[in-house]
GROMACS .gro file of C-alpha atoms in nm:
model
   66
    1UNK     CA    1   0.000   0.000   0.000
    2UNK     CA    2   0.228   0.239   0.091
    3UNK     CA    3   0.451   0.149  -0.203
    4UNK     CA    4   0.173   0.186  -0.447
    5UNK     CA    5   0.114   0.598  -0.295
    6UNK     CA    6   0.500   0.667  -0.323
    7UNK     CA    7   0.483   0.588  -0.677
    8UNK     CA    8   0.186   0.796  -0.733
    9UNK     CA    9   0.303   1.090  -0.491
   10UNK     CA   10   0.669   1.054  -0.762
   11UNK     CA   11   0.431   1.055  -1.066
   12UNK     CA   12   0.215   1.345  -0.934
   13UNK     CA   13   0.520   1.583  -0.870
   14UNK     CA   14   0.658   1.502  -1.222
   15UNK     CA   15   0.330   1.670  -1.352
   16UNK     CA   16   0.351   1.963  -1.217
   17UNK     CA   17   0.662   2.054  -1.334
   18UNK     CA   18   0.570   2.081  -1.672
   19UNK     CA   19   0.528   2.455  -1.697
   20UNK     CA   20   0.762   2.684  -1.840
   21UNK     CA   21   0.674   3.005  -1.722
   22UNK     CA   22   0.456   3.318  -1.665
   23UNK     CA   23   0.186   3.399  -1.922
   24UNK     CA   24   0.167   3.716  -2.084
   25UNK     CA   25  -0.131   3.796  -1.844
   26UNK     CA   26   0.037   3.661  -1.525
   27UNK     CA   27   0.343   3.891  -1.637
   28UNK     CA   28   0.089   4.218  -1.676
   29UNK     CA   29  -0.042   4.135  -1.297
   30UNK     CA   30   0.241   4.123  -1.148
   31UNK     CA   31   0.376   4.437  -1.315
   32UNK     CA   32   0.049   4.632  -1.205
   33UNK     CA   33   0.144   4.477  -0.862
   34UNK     CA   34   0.500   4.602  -0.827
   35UNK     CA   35   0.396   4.924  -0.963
   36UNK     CA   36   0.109   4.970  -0.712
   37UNK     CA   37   0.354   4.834  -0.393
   38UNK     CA   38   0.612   5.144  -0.552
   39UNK     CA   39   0.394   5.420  -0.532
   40UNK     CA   40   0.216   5.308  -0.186
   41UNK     CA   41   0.577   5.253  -0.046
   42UNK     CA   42   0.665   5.642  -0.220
   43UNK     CA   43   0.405   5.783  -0.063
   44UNK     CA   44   0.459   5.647   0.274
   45UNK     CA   45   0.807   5.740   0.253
   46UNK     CA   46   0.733   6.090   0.111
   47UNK     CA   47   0.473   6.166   0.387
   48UNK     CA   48   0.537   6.425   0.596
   49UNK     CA   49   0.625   6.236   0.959
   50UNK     CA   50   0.830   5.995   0.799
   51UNK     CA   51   1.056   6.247   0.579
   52UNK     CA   52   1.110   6.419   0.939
   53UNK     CA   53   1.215   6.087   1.049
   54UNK     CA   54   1.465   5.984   0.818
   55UNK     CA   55   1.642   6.366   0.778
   56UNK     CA   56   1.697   6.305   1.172
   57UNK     CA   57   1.802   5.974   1.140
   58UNK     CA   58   2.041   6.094   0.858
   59UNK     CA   59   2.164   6.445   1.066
   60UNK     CA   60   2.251   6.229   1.359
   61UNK     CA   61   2.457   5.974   1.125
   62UNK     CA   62   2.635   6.289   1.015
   63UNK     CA   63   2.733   6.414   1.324
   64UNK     CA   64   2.787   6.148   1.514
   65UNK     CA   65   3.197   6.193   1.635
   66UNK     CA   66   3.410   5.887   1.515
   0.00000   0.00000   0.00000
């Protein structure tokens, strides 16, 4: 019994890897994706609070005595 699933588990995972690649369409999604992540990470980095935060961060690194 148990050798009978191995051998259909082995046959199974062989199937799978039959695909090449990304689609055209699968390409365009996760292009729109990336490109919605960039501007929601631009914006949260161009806010306000957190462009205070990093020119302190970066003033302190660049006075800091060595």
């Amino acid at each position: 019994m148990r050798r009978k699933i191995k051998e259909v588990a082995v046959r199974l995972r062989g199937k799978g890897r039959g695909d090449a690649g990304m689609v055209t369409s699968e390409y365009a999604m996760g292009i729109i994706a990336a490109v919605g992540f960039a501007l929601l990470l631009y914006e949260v980095v161009t806010s306000g609070q957190v462009r205070a935060e990093l020119q302190d961060i970066v003033k302190k690194a660049l006075s800091a005595r060595m």
